[in-house]
Tab-separated table of C-alpha atoms in Angstrom:
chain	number	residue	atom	x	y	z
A	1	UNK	CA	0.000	0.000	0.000
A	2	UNK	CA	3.096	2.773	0.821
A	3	UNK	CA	4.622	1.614	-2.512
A	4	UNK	CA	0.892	2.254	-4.453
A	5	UNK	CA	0.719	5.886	-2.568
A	6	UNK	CA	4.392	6.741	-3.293
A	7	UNK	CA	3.704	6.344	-6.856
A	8	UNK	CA	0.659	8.441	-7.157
A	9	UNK	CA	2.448	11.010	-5.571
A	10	UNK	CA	5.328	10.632	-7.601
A	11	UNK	CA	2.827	10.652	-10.379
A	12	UNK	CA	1.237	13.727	-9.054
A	13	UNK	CA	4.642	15.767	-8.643
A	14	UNK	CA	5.297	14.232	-12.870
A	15	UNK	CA	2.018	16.191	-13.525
A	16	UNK	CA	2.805	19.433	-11.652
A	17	UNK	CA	6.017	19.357	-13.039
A	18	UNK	CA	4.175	19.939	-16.865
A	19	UNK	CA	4.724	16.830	-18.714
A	20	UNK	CA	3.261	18.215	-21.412
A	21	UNK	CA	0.721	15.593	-22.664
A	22	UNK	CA	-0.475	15.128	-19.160
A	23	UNK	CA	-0.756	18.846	-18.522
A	24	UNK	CA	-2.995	19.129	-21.066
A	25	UNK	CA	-5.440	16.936	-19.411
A	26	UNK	CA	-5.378	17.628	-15.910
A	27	UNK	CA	-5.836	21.578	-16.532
A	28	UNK	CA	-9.374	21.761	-17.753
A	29	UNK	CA	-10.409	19.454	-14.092
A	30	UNK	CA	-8.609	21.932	-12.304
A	31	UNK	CA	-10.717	24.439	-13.854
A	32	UNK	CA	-13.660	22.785	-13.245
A	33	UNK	CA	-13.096	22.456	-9.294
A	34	UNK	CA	-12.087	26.454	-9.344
A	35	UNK	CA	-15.435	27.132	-11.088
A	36	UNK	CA	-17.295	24.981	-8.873
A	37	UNK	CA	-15.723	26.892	-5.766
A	38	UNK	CA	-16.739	29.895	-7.344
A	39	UNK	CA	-19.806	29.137	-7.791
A	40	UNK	CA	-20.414	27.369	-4.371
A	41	UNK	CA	-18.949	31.112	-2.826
A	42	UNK	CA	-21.706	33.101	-4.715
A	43	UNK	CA	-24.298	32.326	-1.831
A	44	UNK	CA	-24.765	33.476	1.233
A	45	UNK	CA	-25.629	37.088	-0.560
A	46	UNK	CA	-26.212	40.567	1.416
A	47	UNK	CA	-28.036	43.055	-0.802
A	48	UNK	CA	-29.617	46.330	0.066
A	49	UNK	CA	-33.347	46.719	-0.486
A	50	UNK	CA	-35.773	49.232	0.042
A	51	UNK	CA	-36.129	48.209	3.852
A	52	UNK	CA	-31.813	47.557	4.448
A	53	UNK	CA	-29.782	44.663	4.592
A	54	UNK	CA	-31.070	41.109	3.383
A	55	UNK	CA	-28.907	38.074	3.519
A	56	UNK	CA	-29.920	35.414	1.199
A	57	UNK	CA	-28.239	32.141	2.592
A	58	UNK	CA	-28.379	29.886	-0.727
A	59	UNK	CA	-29.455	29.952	-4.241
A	60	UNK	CA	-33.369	30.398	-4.683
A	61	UNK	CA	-34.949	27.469	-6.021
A	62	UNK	CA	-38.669	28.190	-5.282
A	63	UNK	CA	-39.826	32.093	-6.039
A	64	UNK	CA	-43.223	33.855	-5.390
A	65	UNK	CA	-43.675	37.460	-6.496
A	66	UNK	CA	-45.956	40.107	-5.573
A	67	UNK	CA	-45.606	42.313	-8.278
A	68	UNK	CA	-45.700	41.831	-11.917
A	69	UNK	CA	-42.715	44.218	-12.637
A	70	UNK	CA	-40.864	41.804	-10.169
A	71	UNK	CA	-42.210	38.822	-12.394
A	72	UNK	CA	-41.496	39.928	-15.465
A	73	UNK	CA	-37.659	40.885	-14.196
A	74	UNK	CA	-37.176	37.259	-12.558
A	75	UNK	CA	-38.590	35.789	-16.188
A	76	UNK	CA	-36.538	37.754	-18.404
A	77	UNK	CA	-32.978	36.815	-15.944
A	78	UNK	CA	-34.545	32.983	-16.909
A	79	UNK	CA	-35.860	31.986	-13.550
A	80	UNK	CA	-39.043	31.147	-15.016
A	81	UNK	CA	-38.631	27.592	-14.110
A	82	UNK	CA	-38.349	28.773	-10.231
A	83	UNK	CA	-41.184	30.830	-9.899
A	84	UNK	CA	-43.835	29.437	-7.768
A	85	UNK	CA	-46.468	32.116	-7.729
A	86	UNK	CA	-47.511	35.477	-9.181
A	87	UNK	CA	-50.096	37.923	-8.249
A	88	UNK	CA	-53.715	38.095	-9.570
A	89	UNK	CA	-52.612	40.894	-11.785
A	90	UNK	CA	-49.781	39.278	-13.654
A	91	UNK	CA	-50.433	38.957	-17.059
A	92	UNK	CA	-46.575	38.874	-18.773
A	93	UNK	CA	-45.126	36.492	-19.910
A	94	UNK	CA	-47.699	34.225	-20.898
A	95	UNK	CA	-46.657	31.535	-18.885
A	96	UNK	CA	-47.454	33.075	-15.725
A	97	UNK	CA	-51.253	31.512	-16.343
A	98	UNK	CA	-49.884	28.578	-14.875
A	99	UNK	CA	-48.138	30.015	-12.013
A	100	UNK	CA	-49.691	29.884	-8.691
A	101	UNK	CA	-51.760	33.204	-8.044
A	102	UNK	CA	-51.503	34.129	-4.790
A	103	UNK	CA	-53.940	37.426	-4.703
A	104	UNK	CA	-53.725	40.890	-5.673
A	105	UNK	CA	-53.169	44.009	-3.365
A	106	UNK	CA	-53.754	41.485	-0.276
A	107	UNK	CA	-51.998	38.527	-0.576
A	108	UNK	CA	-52.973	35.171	0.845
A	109	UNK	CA	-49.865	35.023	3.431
A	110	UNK	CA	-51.095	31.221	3.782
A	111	UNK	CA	-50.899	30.641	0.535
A	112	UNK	CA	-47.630	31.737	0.184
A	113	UNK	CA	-46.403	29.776	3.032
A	114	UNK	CA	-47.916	26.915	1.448
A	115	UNK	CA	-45.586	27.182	-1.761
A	116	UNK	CA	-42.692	26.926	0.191
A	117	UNK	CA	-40.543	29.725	-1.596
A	118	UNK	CA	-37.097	30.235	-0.497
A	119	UNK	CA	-37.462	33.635	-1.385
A	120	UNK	CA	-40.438	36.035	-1.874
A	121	UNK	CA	-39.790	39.268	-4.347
A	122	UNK	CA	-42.352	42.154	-2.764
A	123	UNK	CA	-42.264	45.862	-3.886
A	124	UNK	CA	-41.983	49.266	-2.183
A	125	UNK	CA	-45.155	50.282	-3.708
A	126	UNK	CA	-47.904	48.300	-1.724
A	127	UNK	CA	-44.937	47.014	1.045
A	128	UNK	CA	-46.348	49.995	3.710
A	129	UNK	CA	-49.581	48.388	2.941
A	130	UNK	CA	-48.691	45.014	3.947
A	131	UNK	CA	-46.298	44.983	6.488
A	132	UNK	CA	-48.091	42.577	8.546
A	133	UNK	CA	-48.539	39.713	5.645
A	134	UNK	CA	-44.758	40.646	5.083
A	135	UNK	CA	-43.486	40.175	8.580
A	136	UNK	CA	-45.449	36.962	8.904
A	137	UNK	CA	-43.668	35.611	5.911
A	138	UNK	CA	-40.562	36.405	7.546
A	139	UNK	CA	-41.671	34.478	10.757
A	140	UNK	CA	-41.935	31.379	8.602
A	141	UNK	CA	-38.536	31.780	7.726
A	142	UNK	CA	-38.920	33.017	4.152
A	143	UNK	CA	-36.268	35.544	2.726
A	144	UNK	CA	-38.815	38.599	1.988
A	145	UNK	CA	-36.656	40.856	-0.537
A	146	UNK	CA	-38.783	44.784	-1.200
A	147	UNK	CA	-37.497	45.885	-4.567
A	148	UNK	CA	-37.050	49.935	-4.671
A	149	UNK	CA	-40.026	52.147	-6.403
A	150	UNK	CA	-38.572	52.938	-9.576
A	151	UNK	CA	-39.716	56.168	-11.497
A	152	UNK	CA	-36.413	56.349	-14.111
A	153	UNK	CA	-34.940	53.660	-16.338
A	154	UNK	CA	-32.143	54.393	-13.885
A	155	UNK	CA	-33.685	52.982	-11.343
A	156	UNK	CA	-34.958	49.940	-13.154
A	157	UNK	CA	-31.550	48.857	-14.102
A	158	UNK	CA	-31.278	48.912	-10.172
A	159	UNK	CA	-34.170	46.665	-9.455
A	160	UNK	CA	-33.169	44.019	-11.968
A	161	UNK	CA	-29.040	44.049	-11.093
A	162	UNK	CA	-30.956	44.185	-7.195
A	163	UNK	CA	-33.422	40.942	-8.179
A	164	UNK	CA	-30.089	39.407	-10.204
A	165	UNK	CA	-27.924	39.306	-7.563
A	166	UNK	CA	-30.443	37.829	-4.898
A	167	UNK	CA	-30.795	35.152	-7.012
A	168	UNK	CA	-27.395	34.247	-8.555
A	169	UNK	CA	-28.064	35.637	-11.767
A	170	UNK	CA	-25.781	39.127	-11.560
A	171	UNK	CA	-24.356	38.011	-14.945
A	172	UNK	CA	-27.878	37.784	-16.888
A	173	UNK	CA	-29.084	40.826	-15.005
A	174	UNK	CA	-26.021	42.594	-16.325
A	175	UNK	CA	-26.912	41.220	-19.900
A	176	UNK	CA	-30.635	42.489	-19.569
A	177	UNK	CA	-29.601	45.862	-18.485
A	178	UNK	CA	-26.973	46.395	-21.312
A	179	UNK	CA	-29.628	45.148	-23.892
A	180	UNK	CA	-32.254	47.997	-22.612
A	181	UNK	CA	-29.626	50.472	-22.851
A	182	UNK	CA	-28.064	49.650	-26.523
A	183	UNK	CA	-31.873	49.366	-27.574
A	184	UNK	CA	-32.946	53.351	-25.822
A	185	UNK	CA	-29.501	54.443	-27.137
A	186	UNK	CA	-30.238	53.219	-31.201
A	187	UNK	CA	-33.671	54.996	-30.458
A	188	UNK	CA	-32.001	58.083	-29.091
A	189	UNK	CA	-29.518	58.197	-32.318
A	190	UNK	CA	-32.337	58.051	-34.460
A	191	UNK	CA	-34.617	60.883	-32.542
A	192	UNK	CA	-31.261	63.425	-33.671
A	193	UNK	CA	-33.364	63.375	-36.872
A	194	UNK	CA	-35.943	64.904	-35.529
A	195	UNK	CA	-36.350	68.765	-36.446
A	196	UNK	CA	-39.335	70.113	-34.999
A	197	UNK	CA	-40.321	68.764	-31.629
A	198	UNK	CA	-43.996	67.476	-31.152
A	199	UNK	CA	-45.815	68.402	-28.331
A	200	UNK	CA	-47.340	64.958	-26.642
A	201	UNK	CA	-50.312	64.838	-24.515
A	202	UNK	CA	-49.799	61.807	-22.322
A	203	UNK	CA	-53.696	60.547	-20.627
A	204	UNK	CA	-53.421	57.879	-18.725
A	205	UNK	CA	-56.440	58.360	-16.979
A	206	UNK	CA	-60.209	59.425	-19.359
A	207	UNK	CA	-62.931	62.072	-18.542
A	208	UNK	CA	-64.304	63.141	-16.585
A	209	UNK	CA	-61.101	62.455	-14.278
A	210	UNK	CA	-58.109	63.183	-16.499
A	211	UNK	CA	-54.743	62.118	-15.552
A	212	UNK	CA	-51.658	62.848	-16.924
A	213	UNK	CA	-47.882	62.408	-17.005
A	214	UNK	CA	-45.458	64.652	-15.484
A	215	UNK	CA	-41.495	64.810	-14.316
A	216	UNK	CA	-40.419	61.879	-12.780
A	217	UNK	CA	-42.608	59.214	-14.705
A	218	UNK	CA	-41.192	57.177	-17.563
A	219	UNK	CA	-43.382	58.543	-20.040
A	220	UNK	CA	-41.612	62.247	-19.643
A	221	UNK	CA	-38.044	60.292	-19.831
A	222	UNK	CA	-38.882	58.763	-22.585
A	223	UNK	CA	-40.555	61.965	-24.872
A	224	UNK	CA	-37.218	63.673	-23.555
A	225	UNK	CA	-35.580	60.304	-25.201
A	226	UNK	CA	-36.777	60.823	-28.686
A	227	UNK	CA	-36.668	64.509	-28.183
A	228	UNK	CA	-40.714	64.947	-28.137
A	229	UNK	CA	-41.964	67.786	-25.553
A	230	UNK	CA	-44.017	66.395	-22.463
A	231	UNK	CA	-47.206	68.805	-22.636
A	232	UNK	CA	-47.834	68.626	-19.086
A	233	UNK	CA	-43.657	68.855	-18.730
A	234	UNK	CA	-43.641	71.256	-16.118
A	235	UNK	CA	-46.193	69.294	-13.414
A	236	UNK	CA	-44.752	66.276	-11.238
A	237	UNK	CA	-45.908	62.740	-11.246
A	238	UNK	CA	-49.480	62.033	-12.139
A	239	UNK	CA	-51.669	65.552	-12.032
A	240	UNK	CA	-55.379	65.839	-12.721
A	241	UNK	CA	-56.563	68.384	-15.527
A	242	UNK	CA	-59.496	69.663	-16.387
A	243	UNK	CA	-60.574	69.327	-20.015
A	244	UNK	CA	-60.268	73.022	-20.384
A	245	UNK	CA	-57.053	72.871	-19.162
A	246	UNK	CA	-55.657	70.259	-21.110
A	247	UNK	CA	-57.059	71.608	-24.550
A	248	UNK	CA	-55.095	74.863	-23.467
A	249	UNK	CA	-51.756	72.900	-24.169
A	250	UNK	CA	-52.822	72.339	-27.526
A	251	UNK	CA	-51.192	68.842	-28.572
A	252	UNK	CA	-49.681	68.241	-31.444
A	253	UNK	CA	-50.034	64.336	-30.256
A	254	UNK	CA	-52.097	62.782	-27.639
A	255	UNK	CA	-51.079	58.710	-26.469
A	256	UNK	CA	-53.638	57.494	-23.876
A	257	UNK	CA	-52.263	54.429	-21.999
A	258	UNK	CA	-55.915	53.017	-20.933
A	259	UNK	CA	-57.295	51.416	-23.979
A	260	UNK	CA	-56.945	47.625	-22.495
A	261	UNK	CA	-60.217	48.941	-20.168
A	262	UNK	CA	-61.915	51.236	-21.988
A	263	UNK	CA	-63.000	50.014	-25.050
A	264	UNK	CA	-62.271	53.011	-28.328
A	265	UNK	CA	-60.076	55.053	-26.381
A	266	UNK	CA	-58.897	56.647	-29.105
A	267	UNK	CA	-62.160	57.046	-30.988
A	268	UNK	CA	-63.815	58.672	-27.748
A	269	UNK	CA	-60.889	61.267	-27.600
A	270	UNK	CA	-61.311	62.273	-31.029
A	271	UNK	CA	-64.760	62.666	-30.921
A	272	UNK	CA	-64.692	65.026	-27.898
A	273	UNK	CA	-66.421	68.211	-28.934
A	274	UNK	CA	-64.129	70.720	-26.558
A	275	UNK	CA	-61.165	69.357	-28.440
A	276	UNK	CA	-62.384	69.803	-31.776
A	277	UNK	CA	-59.381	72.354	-32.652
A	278	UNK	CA	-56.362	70.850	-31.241
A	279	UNK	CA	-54.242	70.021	-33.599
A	280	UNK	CA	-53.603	66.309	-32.655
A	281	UNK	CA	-57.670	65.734	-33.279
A	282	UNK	CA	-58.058	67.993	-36.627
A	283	UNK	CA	-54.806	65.609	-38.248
A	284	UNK	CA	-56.604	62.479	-36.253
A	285	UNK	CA	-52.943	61.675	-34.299
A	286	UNK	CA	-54.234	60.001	-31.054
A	287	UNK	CA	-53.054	56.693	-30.473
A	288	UNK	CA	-53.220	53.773	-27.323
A	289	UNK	CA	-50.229	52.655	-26.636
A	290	UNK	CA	-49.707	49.416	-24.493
A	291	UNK	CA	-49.947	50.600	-20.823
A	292	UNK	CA	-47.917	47.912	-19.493
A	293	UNK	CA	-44.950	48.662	-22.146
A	294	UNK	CA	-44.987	52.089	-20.450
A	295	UNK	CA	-45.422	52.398	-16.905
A	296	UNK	CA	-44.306	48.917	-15.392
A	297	UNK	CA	-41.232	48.963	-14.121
A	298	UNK	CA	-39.308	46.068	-15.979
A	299	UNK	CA	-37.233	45.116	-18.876
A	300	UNK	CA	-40.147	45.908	-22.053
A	301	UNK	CA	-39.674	49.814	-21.297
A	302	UNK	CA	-37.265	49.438	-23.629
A	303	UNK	CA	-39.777	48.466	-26.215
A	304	UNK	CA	-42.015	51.263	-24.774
A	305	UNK	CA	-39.724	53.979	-25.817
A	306	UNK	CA	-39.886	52.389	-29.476
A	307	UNK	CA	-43.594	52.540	-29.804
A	308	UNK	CA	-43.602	56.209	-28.255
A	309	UNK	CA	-41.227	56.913	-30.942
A	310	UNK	CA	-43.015	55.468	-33.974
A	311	UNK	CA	-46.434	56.913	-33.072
A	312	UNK	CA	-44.971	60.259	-32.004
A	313	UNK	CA	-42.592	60.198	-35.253
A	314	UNK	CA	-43.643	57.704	-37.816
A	315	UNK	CA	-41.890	59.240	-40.502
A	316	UNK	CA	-38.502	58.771	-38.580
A	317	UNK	CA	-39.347	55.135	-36.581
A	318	UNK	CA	-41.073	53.334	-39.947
């Protein structure tokens, strides 16, 4: 037996040495360990969320989200596989009809715990309205992760590197993010072509309450992004108008984001009599635009910024 373990380590020290037929075939398993040590060190994680400090212990392999932004981030990184359940409003991809829906603005906390998830993605947005449901998760000893309110494209890149690196996909979030960007920035490019800037009407909300978009919503990044001029430009977030009010801005365009609940949205704008001699009604250029591509927080903004460009400038975006 000494004689047998004296040879493999004389065979071992012929290897390190680099006989050169044998080096070539011992490297690629030394490789292999390193990667698998790499990969083992990836978990436990720390990442900051919009509470503080949350230490993910090992690699997610059961996922419930709250949110469909959060959904449609944790698809696109390819974790699809891993999610357990979605809310009652996801609707993106269309696989999530055979996810697990686990309510809507409440959540069924026992549901949840039923599923099992190692890790549950919730959102700043409703979080302050479900604190308790929340901390009850964490009681059962599920990681609870509350992905930042994002009103920039900035601050989605955050949320998906943030949802990436909780779940040992930092390299596909980084591919994602890079992908948005080279798509806005070929958009942006184009938009130089632009020589007189349109002036957009944004209504996300129809008479007799009309909503709008102001600074810090996506839809004012991304008119700024094909150089189009927010109408409402100089209000912040979401303001009400009157219809007197908004005809005043006279539109060269009007995009209404609603028309997936109120059926012709587009015809009922251009057949309101007060608006009759606004621009954007006399040439008939009001379009619906995909609410979701728009205002949810996730990685089809990106696609969002190309429809506002080809109905704003269809001579530019063909």
């Amino acid at each position: 037996m000494k004689k047998w373990k004296q040879y493999v380590w004389l065979l071992a020290l012929v290897l390190t040495l680099g006989l050169a037929a044998c080096s070539n075939n011992a490297e690629p398993a030394k490789e292999t360990k390193q990667e698998a040590k790499t990969e083992e060190a990836a978990f436990p994680v720390t990442v900051k969320d919009a509470v503080g400090d949350v230490t993910i212990e090992k690699e997610p392999t059961k996922i419930v989200s709250l949110i469909p932004s959060n959904t449609e981030i944790a698809y696109a990184l390819g974790l699809g596989d891993k999610i357990v359940g979605v809310s009652d409003f996801d609707n993106y991809p269309e696989d999530v009809k055979n996810k697990e829906k686990i309510g809507g603005m409440e959540f069924n906390v026992e549901k949840i715990i039923a599923l099992q998830p190692d890790v549950v993605l919730a959102h700043a947005s409703s979080a302050h309205n479900s604190e308790e449901g929340l901390k009850q998760l964490k009681d059962a000893g599920i990681t609870v992760i509350v992905v930042p309110n994002a009103t920039s494209l900035n601050d989605v890149y955050a949320s998906i590197e943030l949802i990436g690196k909780a779940t040992g996909k930092g390299k596909e979030a980084a591919d994602v993010v890079q992908q948005m960007k080279q798509k806005i920035d070929a958009i942006a490019e184009k938009a130089k072509e632009v020589k007189e800037e349109a002036t957009v009407w944004v209504e996300v909300s129809p008479a007799p309450e009309i909503y709008t978009a102001g600074k810090g919503t996506f839809m004012d990044e991304m008119l700024t992004i094909i150089h189009a001029k927010n109408a409402a430009g100089d209000q912040e977030g979401w303001p009400m108008f009157t219809e007197e009010d908004a005809v005043a801005l006279n539109p060269d365009v009007i995009i209404t984001t609603y028309g997936y609940y109120t059926p012709n949205a587009v015809e009922q704008v251009l057949a309101r009599p007060a608006w009759k001699d606004v621009p954007a009604i006399k040439n008939k250029r009001v379009y619906d635009v995909n609410s979701d591509l728009v205002s949810r927080p996730g990685p089809r903004l990106a696609e969002g910024v190309e429809e506002i460009a080809k109905v704003v400038y269809p001579d530019i975006f063909k």
